[in-house]
Structure formats: C-alpha cells, structure tokens
PDB file of C-alpha atoms in Angstrom:
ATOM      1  CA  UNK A 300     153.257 128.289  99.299  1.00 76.00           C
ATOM      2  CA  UNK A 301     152.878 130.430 102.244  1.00 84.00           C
ATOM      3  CA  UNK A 302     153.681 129.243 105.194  1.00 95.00           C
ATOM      4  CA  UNK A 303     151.998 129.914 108.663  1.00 98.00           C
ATOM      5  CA  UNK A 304     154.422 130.290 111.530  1.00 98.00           C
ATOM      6  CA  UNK A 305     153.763 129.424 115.295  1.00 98.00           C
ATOM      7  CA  UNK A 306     156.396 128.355 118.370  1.00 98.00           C
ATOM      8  CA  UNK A 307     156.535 124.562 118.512  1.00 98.00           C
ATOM      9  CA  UNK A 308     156.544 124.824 121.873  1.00 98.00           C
ATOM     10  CA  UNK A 309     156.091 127.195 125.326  1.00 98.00           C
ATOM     11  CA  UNK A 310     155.976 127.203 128.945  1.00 97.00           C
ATOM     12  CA  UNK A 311     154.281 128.744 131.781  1.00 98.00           C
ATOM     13  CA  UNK A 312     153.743 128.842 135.304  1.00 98.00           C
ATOM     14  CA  UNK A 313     150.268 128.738 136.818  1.00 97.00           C
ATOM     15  CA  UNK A 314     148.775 131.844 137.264  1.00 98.00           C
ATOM     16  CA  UNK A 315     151.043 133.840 134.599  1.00 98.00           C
ATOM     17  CA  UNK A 316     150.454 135.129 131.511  1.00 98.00           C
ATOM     18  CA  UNK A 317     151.577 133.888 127.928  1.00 98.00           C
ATOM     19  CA  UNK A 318     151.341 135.022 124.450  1.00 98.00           C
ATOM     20  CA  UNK A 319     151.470 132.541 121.303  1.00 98.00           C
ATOM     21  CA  UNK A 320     151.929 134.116 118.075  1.00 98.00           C
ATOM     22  CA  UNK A 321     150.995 133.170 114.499  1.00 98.00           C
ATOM     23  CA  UNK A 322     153.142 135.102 111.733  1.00 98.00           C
ATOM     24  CA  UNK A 323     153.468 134.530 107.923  1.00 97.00           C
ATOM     25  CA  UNK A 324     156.510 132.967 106.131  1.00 95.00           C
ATOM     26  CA  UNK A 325     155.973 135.949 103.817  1.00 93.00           C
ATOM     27  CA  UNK A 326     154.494 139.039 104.726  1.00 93.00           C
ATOM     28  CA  UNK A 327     152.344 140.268 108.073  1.00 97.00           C
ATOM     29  CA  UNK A 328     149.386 139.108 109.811  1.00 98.00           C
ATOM     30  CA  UNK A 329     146.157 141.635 109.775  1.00 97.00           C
ATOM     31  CA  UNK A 330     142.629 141.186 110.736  1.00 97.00           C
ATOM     32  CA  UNK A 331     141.654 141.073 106.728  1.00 96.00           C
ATOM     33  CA  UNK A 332     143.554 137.226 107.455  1.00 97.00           C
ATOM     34  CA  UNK A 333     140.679 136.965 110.073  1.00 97.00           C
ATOM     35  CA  UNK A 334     143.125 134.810 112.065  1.00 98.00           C
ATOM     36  CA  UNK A 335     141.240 132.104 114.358  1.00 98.00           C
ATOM     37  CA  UNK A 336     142.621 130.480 117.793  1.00 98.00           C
ATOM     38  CA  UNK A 337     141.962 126.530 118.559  1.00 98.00           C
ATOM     39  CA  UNK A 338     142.531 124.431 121.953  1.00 98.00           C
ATOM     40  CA  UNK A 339     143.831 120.792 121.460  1.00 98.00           C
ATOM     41  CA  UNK A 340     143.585 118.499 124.077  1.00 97.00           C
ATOM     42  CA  UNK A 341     145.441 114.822 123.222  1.00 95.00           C
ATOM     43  CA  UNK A 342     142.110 112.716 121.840  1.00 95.00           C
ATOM     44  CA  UNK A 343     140.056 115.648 121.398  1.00 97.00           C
ATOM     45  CA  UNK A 344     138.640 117.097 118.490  1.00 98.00           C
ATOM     46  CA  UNK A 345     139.653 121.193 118.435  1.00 98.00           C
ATOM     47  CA  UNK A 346     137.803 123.560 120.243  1.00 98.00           C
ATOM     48  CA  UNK A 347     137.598 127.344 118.983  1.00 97.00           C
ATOM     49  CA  UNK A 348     138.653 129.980 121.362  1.00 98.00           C
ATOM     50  CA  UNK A 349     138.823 132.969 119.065  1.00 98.00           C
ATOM     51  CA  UNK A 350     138.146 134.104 115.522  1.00 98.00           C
ATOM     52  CA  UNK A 351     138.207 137.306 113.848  1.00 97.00           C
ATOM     53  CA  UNK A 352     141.273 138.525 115.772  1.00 98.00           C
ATOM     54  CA  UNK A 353     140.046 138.921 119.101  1.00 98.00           C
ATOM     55  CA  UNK A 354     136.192 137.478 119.379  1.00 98.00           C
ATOM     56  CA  UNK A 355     135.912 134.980 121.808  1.00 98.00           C
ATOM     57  CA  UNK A 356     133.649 132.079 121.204  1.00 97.00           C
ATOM     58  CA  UNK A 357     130.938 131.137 123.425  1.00 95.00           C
ATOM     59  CA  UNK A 358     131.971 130.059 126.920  1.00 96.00           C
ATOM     60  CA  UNK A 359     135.272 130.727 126.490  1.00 98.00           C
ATOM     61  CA  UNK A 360     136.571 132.617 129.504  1.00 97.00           C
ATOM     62  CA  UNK A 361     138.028 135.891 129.442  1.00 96.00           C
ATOM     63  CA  UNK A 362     141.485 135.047 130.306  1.00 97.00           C
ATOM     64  CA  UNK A 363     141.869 134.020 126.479  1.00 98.00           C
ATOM     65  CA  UNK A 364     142.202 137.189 124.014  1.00 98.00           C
ATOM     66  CA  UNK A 365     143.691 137.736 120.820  1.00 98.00           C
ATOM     67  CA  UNK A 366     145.042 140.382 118.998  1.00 98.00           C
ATOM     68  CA  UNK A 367     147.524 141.698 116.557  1.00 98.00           C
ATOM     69  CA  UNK A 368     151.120 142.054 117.691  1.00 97.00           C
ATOM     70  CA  UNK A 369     153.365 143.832 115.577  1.00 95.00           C
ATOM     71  CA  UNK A 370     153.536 141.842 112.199  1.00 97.00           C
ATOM     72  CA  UNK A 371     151.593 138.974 113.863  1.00 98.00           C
ATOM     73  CA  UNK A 372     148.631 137.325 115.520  1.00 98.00           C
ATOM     74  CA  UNK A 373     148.643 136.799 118.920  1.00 98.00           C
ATOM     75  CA  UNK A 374     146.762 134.506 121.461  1.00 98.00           C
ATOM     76  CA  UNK A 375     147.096 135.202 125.311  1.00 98.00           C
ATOM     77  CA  UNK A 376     146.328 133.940 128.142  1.00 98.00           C
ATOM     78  CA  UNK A 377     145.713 135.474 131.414  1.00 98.00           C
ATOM     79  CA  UNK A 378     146.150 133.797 134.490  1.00 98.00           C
ATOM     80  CA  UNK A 379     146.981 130.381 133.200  1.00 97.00           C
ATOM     81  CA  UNK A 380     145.663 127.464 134.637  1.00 97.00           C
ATOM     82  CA  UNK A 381     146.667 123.839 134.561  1.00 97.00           C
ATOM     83  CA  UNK A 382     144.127 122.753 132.242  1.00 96.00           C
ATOM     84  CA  UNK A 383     145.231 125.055 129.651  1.00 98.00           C
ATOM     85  CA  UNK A 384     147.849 122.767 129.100  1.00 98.00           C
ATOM     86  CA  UNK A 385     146.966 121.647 125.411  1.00 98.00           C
ATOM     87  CA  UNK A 386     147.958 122.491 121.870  1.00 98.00           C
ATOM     88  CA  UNK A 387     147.022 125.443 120.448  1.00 98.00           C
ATOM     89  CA  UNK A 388     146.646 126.059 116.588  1.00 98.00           C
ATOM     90  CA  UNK A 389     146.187 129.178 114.376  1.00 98.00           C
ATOM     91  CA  UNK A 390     144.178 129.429 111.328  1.00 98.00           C
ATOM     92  CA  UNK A 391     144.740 132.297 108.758  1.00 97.00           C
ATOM     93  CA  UNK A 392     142.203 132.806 105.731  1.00 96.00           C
ATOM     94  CA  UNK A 393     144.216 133.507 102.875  1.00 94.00           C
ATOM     95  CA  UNK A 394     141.317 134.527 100.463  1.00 91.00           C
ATOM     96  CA  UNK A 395     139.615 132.547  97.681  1.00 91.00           C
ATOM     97  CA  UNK A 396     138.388 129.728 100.050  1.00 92.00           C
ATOM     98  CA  UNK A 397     141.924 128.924 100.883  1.00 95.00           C
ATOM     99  CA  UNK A 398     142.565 128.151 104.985  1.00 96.00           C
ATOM    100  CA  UNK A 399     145.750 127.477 106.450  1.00 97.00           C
ATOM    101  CA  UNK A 400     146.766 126.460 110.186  1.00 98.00           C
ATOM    102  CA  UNK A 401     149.516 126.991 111.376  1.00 98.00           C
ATOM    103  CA  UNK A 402     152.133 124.090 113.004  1.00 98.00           C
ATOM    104  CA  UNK A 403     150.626 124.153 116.739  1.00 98.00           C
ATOM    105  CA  UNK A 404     152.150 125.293 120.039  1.00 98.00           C
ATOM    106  CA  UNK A 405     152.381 122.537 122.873  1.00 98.00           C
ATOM    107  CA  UNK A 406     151.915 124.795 125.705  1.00 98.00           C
ATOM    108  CA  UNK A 407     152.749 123.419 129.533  1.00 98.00           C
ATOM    109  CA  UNK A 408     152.076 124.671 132.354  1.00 97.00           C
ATOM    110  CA  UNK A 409     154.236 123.915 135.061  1.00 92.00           C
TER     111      UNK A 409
ATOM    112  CA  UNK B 175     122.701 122.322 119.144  1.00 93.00           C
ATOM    113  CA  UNK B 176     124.485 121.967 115.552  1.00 97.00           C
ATOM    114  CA  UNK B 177     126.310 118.154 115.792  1.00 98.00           C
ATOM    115  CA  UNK B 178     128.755 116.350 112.904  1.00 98.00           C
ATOM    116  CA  UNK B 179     129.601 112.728 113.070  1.00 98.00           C
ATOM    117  CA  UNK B 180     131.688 111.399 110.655  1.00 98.00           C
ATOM    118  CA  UNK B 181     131.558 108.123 109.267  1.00 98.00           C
ATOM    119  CA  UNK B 182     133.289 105.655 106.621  1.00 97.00           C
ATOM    120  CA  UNK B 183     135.890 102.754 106.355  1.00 98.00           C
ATOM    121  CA  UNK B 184     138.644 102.739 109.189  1.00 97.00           C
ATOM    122  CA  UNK B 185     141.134 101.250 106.827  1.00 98.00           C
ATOM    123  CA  UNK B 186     141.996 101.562 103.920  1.00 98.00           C
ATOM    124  CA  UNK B 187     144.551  99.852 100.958  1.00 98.00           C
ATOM    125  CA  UNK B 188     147.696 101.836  99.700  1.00 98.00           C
ATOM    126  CA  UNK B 189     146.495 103.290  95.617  1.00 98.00           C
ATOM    127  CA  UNK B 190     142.433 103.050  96.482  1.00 98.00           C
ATOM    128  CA  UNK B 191     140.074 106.009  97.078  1.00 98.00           C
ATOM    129  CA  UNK B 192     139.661 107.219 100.783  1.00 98.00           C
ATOM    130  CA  UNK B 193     135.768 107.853 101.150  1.00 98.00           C
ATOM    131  CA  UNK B 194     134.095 109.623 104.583  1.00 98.00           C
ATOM    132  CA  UNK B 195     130.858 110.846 104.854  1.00 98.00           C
ATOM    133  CA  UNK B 196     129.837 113.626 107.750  1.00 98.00           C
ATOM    134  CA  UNK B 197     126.344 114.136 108.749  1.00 98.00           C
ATOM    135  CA  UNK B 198     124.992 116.874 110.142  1.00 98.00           C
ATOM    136  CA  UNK B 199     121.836 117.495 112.450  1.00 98.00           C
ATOM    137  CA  UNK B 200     120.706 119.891 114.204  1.00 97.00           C
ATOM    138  CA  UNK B 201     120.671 122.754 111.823  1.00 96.00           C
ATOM    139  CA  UNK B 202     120.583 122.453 107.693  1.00 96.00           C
ATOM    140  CA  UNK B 203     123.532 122.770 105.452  1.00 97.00           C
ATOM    141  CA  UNK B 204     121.834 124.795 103.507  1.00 96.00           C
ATOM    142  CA  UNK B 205     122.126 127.450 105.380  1.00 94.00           C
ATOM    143  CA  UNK B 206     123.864 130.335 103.263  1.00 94.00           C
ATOM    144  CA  UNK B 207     125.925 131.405 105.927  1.00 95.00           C
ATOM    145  CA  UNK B 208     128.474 128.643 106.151  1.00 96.00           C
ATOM    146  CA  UNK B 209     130.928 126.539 104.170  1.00 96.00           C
ATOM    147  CA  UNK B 210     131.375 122.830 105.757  1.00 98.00           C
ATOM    148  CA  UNK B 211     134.935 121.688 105.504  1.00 98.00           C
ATOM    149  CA  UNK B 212     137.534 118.782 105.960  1.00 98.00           C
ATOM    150  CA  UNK B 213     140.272 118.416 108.373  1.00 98.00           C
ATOM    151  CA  UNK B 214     143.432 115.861 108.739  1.00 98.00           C
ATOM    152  CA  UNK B 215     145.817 115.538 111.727  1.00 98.00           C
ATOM    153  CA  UNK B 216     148.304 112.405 111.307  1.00 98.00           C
ATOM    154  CA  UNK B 217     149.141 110.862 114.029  1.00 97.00           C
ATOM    155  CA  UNK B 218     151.328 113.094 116.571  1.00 97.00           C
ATOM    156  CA  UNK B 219     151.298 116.417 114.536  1.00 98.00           C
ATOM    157  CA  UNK B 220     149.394 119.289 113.140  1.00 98.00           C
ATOM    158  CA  UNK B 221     146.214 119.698 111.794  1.00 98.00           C
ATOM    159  CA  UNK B 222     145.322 120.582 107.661  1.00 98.00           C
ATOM    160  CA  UNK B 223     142.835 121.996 106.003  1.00 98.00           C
ATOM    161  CA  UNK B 224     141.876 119.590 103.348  1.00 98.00           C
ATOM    162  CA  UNK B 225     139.133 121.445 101.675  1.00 98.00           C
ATOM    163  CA  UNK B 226     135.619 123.278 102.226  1.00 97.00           C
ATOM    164  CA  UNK B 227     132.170 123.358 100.335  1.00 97.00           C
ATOM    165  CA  UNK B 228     129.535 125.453  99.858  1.00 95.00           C
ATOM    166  CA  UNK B 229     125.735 124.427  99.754  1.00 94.00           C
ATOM    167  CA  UNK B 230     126.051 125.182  96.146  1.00 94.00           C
ATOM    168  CA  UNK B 231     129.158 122.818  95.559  1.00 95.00           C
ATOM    169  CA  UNK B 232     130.551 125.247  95.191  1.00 96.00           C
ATOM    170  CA  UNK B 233     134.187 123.877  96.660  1.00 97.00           C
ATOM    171  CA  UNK B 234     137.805 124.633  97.441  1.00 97.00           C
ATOM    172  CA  UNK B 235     140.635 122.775  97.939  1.00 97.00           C
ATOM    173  CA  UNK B 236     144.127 122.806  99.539  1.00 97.00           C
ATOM    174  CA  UNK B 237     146.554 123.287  96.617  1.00 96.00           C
ATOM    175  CA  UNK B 238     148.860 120.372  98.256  1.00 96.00           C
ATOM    176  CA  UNK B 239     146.086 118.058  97.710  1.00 98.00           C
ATOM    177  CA  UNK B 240     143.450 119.602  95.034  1.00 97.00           C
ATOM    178  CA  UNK B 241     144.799 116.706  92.538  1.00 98.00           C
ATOM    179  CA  UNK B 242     143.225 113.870  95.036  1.00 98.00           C
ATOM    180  CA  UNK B 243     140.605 115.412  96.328  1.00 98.00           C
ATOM    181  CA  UNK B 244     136.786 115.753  96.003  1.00 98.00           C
ATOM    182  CA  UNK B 245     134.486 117.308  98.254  1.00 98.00           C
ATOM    183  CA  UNK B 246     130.405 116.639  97.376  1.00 98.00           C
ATOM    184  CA  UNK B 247     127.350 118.097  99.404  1.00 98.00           C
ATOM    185  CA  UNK B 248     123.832 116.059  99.219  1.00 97.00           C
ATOM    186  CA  UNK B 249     121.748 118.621 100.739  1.00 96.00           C
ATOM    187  CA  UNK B 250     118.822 116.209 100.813  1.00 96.00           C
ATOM    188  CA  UNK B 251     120.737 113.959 103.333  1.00 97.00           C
ATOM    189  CA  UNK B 252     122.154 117.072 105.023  1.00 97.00           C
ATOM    190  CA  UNK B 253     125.560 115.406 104.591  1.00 98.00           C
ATOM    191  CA  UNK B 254     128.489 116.212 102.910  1.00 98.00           C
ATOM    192  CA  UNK B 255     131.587 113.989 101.633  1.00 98.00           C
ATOM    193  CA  UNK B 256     135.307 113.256 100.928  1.00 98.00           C
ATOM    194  CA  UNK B 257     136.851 111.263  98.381  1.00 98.00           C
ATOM    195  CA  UNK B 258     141.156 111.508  98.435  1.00 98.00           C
ATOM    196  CA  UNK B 259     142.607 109.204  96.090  1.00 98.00           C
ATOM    197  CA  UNK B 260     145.681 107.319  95.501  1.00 98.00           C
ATOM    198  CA  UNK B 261     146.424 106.840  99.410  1.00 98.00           C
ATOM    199  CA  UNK B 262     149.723 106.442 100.402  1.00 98.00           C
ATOM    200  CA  UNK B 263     150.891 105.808 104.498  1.00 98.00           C
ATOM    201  CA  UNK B 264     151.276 109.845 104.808  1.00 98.00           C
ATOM    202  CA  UNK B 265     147.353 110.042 104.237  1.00 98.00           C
ATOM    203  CA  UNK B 266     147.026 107.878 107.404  1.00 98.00           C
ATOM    204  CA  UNK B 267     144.955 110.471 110.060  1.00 98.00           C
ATOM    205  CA  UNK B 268     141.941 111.093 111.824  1.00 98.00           C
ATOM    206  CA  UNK B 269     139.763 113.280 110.024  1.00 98.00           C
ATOM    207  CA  UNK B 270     137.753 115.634 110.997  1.00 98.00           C
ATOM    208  CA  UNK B 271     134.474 117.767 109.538  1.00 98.00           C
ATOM    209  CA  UNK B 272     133.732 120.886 110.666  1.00 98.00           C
ATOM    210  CA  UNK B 273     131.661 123.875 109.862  1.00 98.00           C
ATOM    211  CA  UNK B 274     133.204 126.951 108.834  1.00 96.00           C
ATOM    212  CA  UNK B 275     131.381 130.605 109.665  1.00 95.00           C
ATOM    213  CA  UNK B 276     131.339 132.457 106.232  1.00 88.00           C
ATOM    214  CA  UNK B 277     132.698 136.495 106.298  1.00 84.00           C
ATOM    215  CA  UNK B 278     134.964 135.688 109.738  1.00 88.00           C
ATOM    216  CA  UNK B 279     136.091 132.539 108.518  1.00 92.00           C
ATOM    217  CA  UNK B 280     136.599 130.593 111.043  1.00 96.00           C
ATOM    218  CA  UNK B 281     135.664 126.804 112.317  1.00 97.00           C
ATOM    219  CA  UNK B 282     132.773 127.088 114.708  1.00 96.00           C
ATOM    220  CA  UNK B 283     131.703 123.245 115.415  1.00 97.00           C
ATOM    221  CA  UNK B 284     133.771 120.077 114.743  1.00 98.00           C
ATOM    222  CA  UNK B 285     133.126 116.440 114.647  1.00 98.00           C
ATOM    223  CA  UNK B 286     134.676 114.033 117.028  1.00 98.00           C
ATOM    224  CA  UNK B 287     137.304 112.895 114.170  1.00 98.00           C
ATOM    225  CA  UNK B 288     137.401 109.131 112.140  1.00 98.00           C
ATOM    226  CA  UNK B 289     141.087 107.689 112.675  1.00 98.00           C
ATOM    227  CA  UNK B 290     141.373 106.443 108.946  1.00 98.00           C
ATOM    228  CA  UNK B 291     144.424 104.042 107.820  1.00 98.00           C
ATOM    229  CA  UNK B 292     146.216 103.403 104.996  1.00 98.00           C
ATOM    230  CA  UNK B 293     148.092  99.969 105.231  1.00 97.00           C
ATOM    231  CA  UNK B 294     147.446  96.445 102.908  1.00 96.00           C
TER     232      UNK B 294
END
C-alpha cells in the first residue's frame, strides 16, 4: 500500500520561512494527486489551508502556499508566526475514491 | 454556512459494531458536487481516511478497513453514517465527518470530532 511521506517534525523561528513536504513511498507527487494542506491545532478539528496544489482556501492568509517541489508536494510558509505552531497534514487523492494523509508534521516555532 | 455535528455512543465494547451518525445543515447532501466522508485520529497521532460516500451510495472505503466498514447516506435526514465492526482498543479515536469537494478532492468543512472508545 502506498505510503504518504511527511517530516515528523520541524522548526522555525518567527518571522522565517519553512517548507513541509509530502512525497510518495513509491513514485512522485503531481497535481493529478491534487495534494491538499491541513492545520491541526491540539483539540481542534482540521482546518484546510490548501487544495489542488497551491489554492488557498478562504481566509487563509497569503503567507501559506503550496506547490510542487521536485518529486514532491510542498507547503510553505512565509513569515511564520507563533500561532502557526500546529500540526500540519497532507492529503493525496490516489484515484478511484481512495484518499490518503500523510503522517503529520509538528511544526514549532520558536 | 455548511455545519456537521456528529453524534453516537461515546463508548463502546471490544467485538460490537461502532455506529456514528453526522448531520448536516446548512446546505443538502444531495448536492452532486461533493462526496461526505469519515475521518479517525487515535489519540496522539495522525489522522485516516476511513471512507467517503456519494449521494448515490455510491461509497469507498480505505482498503485497511473496507472489511469493517459501512458507510450509508439517508438523504431525507440529510445525514450520513458509519458502522466499523469488530472493535478492538486500536479503533479507539475521535472521529470526524467531513465534506469532500468532488474534481479537486479535497476536505472543505469538518465536524468538531466524537472521541469514541473501545474498552468493556
């Protein structure tokens, strides 16, 4: 079963820049895998940032973007701020109905 | 504004037949343009797609769990539904339902999550 791939974990200062990625066990990431960005906070139900790459969902500021990177999704974010300390998952559509998320990145910001 | 609350037993006995229920208002799931799906996280890790349904029924399932699972839609209550069988611990997790945007595929509004658990 394919597997999707993320960093367990990554740090960053406040007011620099990051970039998650979400990769395939098997194979590379492409917009036809219409990959999808969520935020986590601890209690919280998700909350979508992207989808379709690099479409950002409504409100979502525009220090979040997304994009392919190499062989791989990417999230990034621009001028991180203390409250983007969260978790953030990947989802990859892997055709007939089938979603997968990937593990989750705990991202902190200190 | 499009809302999901799920609902059903917070516990539930090792072997029985997990049950949730997630109603939707604010919009019809009958719309043709989305699927309305499950979601797991256990306690302290990731989350997993369990399964999504069309207005149809038309349904699909995570292959880890497509032996225990059934998803149903009762369009006339604008709710859909879970059943996972033969719970063990592991199944202990909130769950979540969520609607998912057909063509871009992606999760566009989530319910708050039900912490269900399996223990006797």
């Amino acid at each position: 079963q394919t597997v999707v791939t993320q960093e367990p974990s990554f740090s960053v200062s406040p007011g620099g820049t990051v970039t998650l990625t979400c990769g395939l066990s098997s194979g590379s990431v492409s917009s036809s895998y219409y990959p999808s960005w969520y935020q986590q906070t601890p209690g919280q139900a998700p909350r979508t940032l992207i989808y379709s790459t690099n479409t950002r969902s409504s409100g979502v500021p525009d220090r979040f973007s997304g994009s392919i990177l190499g062989n791989k999704a990417a999230l990034t974010i621009t001028g991180a701020q203390a409250d983007d300390e969260s978790d953030y998952y990947c989802v990859l559509y892997m055709g007939s109905g089938i979603s997968v998320f990937g593990g989750g990145t705990k991202l902190t910001v200190l | 504004q499009l809302q999901l609350q799920e609902s059903g037993p917070g516990l539930v006995k090792p072997s029985e037949t997990l049950s949730l229920t997630c109603t939707v208002s604010g919009g019809s799931i009958s719309s043709s343009s989305y699927y309305w799906g499950w979601i797991r996280q256990p306690p302290g890790k990731g989350l997993e797609w369990i399964g999504s349904i069309y207005y149809s029924g038309t349904t699909y399932y995570n292959p880890s769990l497509k032996s225990r699972v059934t998803i149903s839609v009762d369009a006339s209550k604008n709710q859909f539904s879970l059943k996972l069988s033969s719970v063990t611990a592991a199944d202990t997790a909130v769950y979540y339902c969520a609607r998912l945007a057909r063509i871009v595929d992606y999760f566009d509004y989530w319910g708050q999550g039900t912490l269900v658990t399996v223990s006797s």
